[in-house]
Short mmCIF file of C-alpha atoms in Angstrom, two decimals:
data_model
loop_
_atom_site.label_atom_id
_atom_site.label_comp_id
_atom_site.label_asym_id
_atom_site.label_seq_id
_atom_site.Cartn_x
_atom_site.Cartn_y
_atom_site.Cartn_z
CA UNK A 1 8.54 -4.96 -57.61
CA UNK A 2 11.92 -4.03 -56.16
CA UNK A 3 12.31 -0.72 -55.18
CA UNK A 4 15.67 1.64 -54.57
CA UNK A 5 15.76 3.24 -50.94
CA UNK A 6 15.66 7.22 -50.88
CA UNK A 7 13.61 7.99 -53.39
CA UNK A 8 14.61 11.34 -55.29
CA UNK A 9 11.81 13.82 -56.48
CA UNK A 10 11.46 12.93 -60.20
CA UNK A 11 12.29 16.17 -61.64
CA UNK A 12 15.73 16.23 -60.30
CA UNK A 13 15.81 12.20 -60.76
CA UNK A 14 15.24 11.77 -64.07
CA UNK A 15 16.81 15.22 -65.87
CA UNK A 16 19.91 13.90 -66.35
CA UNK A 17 19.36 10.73 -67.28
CA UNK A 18 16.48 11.62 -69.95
CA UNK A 19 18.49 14.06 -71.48
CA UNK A 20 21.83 11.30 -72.03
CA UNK A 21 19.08 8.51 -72.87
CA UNK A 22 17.65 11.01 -75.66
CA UNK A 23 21.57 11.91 -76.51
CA UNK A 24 22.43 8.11 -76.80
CA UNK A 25 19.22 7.16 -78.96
CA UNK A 26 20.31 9.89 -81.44
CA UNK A 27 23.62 8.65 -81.51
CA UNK A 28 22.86 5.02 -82.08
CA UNK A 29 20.74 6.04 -85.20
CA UNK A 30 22.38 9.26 -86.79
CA UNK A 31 24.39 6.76 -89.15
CA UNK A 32 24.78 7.53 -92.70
CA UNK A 33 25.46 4.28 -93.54
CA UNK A 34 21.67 3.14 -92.80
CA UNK A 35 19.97 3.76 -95.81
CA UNK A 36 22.43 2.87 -98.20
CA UNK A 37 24.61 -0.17 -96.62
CA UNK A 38 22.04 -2.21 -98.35
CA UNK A 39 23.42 -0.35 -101.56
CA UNK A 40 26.68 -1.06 -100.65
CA UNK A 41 26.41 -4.43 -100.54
CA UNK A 42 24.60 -4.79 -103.78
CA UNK A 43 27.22 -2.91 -105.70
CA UNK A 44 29.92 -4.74 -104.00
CA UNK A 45 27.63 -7.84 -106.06
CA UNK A 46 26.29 -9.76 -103.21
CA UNK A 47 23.16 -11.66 -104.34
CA UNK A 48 19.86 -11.18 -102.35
CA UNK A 49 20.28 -14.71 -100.69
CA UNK A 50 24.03 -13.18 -99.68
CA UNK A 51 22.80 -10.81 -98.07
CA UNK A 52 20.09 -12.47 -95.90
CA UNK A 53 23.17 -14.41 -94.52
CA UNK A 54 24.49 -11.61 -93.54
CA UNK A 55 21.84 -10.22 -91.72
CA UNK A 56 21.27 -13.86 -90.34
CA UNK A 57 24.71 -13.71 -89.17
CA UNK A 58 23.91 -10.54 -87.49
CA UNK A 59 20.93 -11.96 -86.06
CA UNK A 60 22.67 -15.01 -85.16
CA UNK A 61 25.87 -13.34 -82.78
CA UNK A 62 22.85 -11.24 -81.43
CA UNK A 63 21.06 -15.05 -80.22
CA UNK A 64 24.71 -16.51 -78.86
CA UNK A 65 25.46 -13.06 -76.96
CA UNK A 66 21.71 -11.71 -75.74
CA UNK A 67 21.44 -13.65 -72.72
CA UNK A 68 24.83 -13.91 -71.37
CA UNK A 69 25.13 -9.92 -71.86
CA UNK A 70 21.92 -9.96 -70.19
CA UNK A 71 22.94 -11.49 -67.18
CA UNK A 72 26.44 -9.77 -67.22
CA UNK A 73 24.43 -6.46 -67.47
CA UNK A 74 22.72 -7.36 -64.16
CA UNK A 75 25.88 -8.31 -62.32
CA UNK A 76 28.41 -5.81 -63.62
CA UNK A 77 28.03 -2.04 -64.44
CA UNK A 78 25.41 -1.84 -66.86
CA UNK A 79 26.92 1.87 -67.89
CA UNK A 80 29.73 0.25 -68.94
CA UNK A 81 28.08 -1.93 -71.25
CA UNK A 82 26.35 0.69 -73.07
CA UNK A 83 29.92 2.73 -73.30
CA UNK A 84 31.48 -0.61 -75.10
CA UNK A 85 28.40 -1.31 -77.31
CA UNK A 86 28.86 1.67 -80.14
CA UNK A 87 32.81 1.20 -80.07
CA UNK A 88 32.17 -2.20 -81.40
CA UNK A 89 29.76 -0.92 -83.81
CA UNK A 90 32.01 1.96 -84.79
CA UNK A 91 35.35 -1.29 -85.59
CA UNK A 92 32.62 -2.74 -87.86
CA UNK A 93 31.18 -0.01 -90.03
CA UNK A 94 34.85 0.89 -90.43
CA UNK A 95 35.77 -2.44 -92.22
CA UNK A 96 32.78 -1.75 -94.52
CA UNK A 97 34.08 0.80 -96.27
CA UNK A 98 37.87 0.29 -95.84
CA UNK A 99 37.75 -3.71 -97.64
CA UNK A 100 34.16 -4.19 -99.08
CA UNK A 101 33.66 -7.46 -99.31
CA UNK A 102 32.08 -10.46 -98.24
CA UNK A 103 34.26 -11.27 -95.78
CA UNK A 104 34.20 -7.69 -94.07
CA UNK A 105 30.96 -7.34 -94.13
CA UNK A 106 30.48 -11.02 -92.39
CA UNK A 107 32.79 -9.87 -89.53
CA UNK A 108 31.44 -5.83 -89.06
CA UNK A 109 28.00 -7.86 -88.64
CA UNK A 110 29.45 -9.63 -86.07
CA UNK A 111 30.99 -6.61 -84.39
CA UNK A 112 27.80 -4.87 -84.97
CA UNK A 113 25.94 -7.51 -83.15
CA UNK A 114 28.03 -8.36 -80.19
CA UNK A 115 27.32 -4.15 -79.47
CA UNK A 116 24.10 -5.12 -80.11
CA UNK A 117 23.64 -7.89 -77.53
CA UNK A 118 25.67 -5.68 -74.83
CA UNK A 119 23.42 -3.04 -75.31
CA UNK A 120 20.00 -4.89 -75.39
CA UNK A 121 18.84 -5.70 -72.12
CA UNK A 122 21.33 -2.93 -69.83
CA UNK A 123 19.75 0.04 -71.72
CA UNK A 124 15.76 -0.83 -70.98
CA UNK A 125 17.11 -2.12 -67.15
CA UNK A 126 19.03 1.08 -66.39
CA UNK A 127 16.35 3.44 -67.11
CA UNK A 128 13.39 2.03 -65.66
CA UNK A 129 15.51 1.60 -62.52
CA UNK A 130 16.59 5.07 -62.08
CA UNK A 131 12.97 5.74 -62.87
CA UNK A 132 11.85 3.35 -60.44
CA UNK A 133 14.60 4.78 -58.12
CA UNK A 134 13.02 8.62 -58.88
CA UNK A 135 9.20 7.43 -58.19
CA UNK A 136 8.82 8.26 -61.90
CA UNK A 137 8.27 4.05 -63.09
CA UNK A 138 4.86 4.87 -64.86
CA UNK A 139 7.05 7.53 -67.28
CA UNK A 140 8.75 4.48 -68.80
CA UNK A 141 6.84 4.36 -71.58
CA UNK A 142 6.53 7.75 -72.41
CA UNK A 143 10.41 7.89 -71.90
CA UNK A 144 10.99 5.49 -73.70
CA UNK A 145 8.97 6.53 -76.55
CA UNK A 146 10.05 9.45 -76.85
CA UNK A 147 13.97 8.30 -76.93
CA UNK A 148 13.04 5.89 -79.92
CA UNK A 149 11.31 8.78 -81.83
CA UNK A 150 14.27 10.98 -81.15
CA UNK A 151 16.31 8.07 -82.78
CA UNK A 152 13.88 7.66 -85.72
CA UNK A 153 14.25 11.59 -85.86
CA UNK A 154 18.29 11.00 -86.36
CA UNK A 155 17.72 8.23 -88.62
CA UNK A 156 15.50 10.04 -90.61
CA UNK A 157 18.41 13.50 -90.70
CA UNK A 158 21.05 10.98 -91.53
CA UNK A 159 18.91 9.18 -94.72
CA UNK A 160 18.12 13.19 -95.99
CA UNK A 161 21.86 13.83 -95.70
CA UNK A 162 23.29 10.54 -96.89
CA UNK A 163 22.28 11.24 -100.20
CA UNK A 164 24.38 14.23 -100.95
CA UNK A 165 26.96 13.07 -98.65
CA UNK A 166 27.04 9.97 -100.99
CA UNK A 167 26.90 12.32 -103.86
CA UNK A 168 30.27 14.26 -102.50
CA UNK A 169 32.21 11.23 -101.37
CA UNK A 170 30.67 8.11 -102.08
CA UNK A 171 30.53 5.10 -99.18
CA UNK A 172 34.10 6.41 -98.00
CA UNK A 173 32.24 9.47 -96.78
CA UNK A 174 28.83 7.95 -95.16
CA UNK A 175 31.15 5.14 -93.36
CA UNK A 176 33.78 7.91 -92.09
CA UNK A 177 30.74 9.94 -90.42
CA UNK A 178 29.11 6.71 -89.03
CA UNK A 179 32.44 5.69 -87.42
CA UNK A 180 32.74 9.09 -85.82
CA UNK A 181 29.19 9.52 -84.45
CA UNK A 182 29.53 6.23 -82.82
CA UNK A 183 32.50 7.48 -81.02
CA UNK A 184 30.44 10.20 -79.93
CA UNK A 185 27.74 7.97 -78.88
CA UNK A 186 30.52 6.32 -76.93
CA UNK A 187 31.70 9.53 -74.89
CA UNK A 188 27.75 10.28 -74.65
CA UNK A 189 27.01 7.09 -72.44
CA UNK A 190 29.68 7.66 -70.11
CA UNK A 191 26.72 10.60 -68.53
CA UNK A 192 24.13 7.76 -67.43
CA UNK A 193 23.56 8.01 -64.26
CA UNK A 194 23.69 4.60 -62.24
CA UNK A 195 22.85 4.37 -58.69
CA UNK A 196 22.98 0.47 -58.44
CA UNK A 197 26.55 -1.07 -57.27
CA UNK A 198 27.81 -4.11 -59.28
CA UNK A 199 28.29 -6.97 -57.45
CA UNK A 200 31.47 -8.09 -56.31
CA UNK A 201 30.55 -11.62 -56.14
CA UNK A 202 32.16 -13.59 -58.51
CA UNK A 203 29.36 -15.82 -59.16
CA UNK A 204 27.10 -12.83 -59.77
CA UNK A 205 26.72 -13.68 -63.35
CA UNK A 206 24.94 -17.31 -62.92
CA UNK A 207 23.00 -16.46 -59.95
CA UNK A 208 21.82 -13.12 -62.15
CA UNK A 209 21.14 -15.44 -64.91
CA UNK A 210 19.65 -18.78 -62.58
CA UNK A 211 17.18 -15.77 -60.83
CA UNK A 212 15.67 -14.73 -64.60
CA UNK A 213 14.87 -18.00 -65.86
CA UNK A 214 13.26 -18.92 -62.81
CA UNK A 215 10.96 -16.07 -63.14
CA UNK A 216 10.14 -16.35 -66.47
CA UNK A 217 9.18 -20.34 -65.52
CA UNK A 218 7.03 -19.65 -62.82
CA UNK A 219 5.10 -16.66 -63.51
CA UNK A 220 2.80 -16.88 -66.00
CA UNK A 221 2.29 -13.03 -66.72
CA UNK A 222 6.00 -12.75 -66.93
CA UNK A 223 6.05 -15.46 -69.61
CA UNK A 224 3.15 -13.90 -71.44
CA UNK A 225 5.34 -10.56 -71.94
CA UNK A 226 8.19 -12.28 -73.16
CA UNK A 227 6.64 -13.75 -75.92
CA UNK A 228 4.52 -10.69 -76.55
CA UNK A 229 7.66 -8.40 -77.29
CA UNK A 230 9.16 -10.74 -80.14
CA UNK A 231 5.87 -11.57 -81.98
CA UNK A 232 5.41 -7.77 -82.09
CA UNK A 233 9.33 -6.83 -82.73
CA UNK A 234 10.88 -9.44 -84.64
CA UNK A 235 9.19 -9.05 -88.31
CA UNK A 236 9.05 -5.61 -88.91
CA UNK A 237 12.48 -5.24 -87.19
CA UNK A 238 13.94 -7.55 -90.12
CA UNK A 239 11.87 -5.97 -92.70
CA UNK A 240 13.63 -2.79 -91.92
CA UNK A 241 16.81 -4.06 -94.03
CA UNK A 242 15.06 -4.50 -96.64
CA UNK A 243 12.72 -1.33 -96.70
CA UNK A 244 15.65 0.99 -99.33
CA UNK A 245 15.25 -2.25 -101.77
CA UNK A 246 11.21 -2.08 -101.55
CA UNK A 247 11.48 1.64 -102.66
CA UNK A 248 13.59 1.37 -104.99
CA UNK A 249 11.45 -1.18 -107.05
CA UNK A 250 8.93 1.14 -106.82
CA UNK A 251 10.97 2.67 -109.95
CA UNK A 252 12.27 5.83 -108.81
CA UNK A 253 16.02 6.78 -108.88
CA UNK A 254 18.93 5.52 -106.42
CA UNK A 255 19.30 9.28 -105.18
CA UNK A 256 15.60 9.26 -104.59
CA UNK A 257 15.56 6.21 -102.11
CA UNK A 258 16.95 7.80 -98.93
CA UNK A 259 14.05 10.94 -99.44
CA UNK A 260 11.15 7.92 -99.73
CA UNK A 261 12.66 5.73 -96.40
CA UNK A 262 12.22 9.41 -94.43
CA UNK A 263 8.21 9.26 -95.50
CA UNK A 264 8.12 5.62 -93.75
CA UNK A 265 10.16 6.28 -90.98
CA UNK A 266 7.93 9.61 -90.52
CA UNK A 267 5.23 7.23 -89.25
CA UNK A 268 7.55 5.11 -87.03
CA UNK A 269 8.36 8.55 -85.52
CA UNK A 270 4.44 9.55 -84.93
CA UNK A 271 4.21 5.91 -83.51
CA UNK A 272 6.96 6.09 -80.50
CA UNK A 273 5.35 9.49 -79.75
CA UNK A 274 1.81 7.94 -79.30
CA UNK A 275 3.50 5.79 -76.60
CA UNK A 276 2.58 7.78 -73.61
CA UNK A 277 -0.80 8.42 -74.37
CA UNK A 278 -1.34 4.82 -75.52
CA UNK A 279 -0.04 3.13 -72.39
CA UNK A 280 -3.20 2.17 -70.76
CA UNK A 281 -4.34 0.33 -74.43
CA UNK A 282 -6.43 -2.93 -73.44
CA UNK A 283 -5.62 -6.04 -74.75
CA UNK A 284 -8.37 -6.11 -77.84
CA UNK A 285 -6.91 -2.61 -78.50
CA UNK A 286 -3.57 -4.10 -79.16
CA UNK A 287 -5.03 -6.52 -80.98
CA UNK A 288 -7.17 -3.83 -83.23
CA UNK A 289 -3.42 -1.68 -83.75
CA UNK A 290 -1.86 -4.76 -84.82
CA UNK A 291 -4.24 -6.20 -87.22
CA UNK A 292 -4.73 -2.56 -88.53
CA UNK A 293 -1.10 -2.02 -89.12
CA UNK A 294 -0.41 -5.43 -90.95
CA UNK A 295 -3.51 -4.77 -93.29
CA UNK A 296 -1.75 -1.21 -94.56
CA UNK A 297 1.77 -3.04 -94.70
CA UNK A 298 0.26 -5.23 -96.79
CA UNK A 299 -1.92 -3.20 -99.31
CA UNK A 300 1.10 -0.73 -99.54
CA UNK A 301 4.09 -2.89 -100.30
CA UNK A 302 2.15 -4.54 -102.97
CA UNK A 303 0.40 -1.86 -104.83
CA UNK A 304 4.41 -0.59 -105.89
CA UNK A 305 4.26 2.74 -105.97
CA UNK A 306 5.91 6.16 -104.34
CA UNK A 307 2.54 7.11 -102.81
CA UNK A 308 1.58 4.01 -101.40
CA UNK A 309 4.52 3.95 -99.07
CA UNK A 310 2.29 6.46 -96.98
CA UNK A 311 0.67 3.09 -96.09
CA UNK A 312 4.08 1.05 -95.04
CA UNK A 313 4.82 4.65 -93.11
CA UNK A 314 1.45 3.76 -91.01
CA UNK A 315 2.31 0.08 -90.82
CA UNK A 316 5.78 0.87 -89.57
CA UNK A 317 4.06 3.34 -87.14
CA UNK A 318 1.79 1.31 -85.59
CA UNK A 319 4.75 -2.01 -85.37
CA UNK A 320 7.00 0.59 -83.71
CA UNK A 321 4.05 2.13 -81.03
CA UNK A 322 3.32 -1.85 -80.55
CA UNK A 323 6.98 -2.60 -79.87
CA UNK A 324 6.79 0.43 -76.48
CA UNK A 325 3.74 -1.01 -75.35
CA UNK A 326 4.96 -4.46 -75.12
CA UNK A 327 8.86 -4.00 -73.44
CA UNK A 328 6.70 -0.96 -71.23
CA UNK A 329 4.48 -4.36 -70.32
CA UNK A 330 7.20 -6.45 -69.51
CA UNK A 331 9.16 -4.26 -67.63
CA UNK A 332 6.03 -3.99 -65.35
CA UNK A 333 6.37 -7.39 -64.06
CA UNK A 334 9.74 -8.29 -63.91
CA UNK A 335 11.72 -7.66 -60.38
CA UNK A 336 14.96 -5.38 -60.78
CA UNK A 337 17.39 -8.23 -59.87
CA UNK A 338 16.71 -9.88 -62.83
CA UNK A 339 15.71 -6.91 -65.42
CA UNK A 340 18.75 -6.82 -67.72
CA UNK A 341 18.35 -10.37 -67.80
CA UNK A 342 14.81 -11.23 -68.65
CA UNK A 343 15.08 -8.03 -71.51
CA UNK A 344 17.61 -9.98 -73.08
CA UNK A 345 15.69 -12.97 -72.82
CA UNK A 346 13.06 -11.24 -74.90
CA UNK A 347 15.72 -9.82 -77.41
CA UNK A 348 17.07 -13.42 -78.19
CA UNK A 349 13.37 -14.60 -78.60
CA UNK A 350 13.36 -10.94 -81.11
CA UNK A 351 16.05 -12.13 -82.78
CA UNK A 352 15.52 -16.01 -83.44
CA UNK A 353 12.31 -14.41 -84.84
CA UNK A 354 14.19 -11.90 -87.00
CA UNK A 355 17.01 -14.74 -88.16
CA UNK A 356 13.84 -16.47 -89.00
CA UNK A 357 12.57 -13.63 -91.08
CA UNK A 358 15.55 -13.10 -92.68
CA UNK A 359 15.05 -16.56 -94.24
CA UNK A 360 11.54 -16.61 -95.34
CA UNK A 361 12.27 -12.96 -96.69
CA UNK A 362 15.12 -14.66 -99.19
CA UNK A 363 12.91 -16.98 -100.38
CA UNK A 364 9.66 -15.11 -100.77
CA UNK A 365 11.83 -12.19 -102.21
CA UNK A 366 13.77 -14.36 -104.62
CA UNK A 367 10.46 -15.67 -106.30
CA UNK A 368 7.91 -12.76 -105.93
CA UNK A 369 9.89 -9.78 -105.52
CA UNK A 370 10.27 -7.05 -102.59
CA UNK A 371 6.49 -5.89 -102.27
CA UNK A 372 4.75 -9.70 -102.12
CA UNK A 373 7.95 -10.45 -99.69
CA UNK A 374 6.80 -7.46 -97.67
CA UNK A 375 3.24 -8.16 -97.91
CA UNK A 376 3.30 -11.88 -96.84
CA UNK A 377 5.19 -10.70 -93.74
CA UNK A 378 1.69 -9.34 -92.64
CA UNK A 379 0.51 -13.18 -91.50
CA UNK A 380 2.43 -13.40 -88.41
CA UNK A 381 0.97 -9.93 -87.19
CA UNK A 382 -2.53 -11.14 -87.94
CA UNK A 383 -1.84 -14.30 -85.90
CA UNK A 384 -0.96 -12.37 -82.94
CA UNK A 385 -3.72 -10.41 -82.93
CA UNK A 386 -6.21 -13.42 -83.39
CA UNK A 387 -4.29 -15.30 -80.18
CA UNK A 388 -4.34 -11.89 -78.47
CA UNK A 389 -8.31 -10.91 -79.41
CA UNK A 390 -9.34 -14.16 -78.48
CA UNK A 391 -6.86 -14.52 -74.92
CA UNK A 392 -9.27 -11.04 -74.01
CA UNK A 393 -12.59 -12.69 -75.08
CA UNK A 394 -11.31 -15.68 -72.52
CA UNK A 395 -10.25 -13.95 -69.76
CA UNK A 396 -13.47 -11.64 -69.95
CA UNK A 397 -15.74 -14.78 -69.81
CA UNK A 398 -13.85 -15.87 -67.04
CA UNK A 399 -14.78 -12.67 -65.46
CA UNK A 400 -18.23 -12.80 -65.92
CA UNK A 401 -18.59 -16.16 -64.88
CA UNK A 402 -16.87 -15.92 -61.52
CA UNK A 403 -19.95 -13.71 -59.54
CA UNK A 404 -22.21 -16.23 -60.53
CA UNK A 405 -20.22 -19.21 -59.26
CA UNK A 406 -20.03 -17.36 -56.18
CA UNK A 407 -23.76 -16.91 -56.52
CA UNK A 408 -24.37 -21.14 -56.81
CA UNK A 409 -25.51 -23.15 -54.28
CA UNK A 410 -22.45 -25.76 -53.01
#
């Protein structure tokens, strides 16, 4: 590990920059439009497969963009990056609800994404440098739990007042307040505090992006993390768009929907706050939370009803304390040179995992419905656990056997 000369005490090191990173995460997810653009886009007429493209077009700008922002975020002023992210976001959500329509929606995605991707990668590198920089690196994960369950907390706020914001001025009301808090979130990032100098060499870029591949080749714990963060982030990150579609079959009313999503993301929230006491969680215990949370994701999308989302809300809990563990792992045992760009590395294996969901979703969706879509999504988390429950069982036998091959004769 690379570390920052001059070390500040970590009270005064990491103030500022946990109160902007806990300003920014509530910015990023106080948007109106979250639990109802799936509405939108149904009322607008778009057909289910319709509006899996759209989210695979999302997914898609995020794969072209993740790395390249990656590496620009190592050679260039990460701060920056996170300042342009939300206004791009904002230009989107603001051709949602000004020309609804295929075609708008196709392009916000893409705006949406491209923030996205310049985002992804400079956020996570930023503040476990300044951490790093403050002697406070083993507060990452608690940090960064905490920051996602202050953004479930504004996600949650915006779906209880979407509805009656809906109910005074329809989508022209929930996109006008998404646009502005992006602004805000904007004005919010210009506050992080950055003590590492961009480059002035030109071919910064390549050599940032040459120096995180080459890690993630040769070291074999490095690779190991990467994969680790998509097989636990990409499904349940893609079920998410679908989540106000599997309450509403559940039969209650539209109005209702936005009051149910606040029960699951209630658990998501519990599960980003378990992050700092859960940091030191062995491999079979990872194994044990993810095999626990795909079992209630599964018995609670299918059973259909209201009071079985209490189980998703667990599921969702227990994906979202997974997803902490595994970028806190990573970030471990990369070198600060290359952060921004081995993070993004991971986010473009997230989301050729998510554009893969979005797919099988369609098509399980189309013929069995929302809950046996949801439900089948389980598999991949119980493969991940078996590879990861039976990776521990190796490397403990491998431990055990070593003293007594020390013990042999030659």
């Amino acid at each position: 590990m690379t570390l920052s000369p001059g070390r500040a005490p970590a009270t005064a090191g990491t103030r500022r920059l946990t109160r902007t990173l806990y300003a920014s995460a509530f910015c990023d997810d106080f948007v109106l439009l979250y639990p109802v653009y799936a509405l939108l886009f149904s009322d607008t007429g778009l057909s289910v497969w319709q509006m899996s493209s759209l989210f695979a077009l999302w997914s898609l700008t995020s794969v072209v963009l993740e790395v390249p922002s990656g590496a620009w975020a190592d050679a260039v002023s990460r701060r920056l990056l996170l300042v342009l992210a939300p206004l791009l976001t904002a230009a989107g959500f603001a051709l949602w609800v000004l020309v609804p329509s295929y075609g708008a929606f196709a392009l916000g995605f893409v705006l949406w994404g491209a923030g996205g991707a310049l985002g992804s990668g400079a956020l996570e590198a930023l503040v476990y440098d300044e951490l790093d920089r403050a002697g406070a690196a083993d507060r990452y994960a608690r940090v960064m739990g905490r920051a996602r369950a202050v953004g479930i907390a504004a996600t949650m706020t915006a779906m209880g007042l979407a509805g009656p914001v809906f109910a005074r001025g329809g989508y022209d009301a929930v996109g006008a307040a998404s646009v502005l808090v992006c602004l805000a979130g904007a004005a919010v990032a210009t506050r992080f505090p950055e003590h590492r100098a961009p480059s002035a060499d030109g071919d910064r870029w390549s050599a940032a992006l040459r120096t995180g591949l080459a890690a993630a080749r040769t070291d074999r714990s490095v690779r190991g993390a990467l994969l680790l963060v998509p097989a636990v982030t990409a499904v349940w990150g893609a079920l998410d768009e679908y989540t106000p579609l599997l309450v509403r079959d559940t039969g209650v009313a539209r109005e209702t929907v936005p009051w149910l999503l606040l029960v699951i993301w209630a658990g998501a929230t519990a599960g980003s706050l378990l992050a700092g006491t859960a940091g030191r969680l062995t491999t079979t215990g990872f194994a044990a939370l993810l095999t626990g949370s795909a079992l209630a994701l599964a018995v609670g999308a299918v059973a259909g009803t209201p009071a079985a989302l209490v189980l998703v809300a667990v599921a969702f809990g227990g994906f979202q304390l997974a997803t902490v563990l595994a970028d806190a792992r990573l970030q471990e045992r990369i070198d600060d040179t290359g952060r921004a760009t081995l993070t993004s590395v991971a986010g473009l294996g997230t989301e050729l995992g998510t554009l893969t969901t979005f797919g099988a979703y369609a098509a399980a969706a189309t013929v069995t419905g929302h809950g046996t879509a949801f439900a089948l999504s389980a598999a991949p988390y119980l493969l991940t656990a078996l590879l990861l429950a039976t990776a521990a069982r190796t490397t403990a036998a491998a431990a055990r056997a070593r003293p007594r091959s020390r013990r042999s004769p030659s």
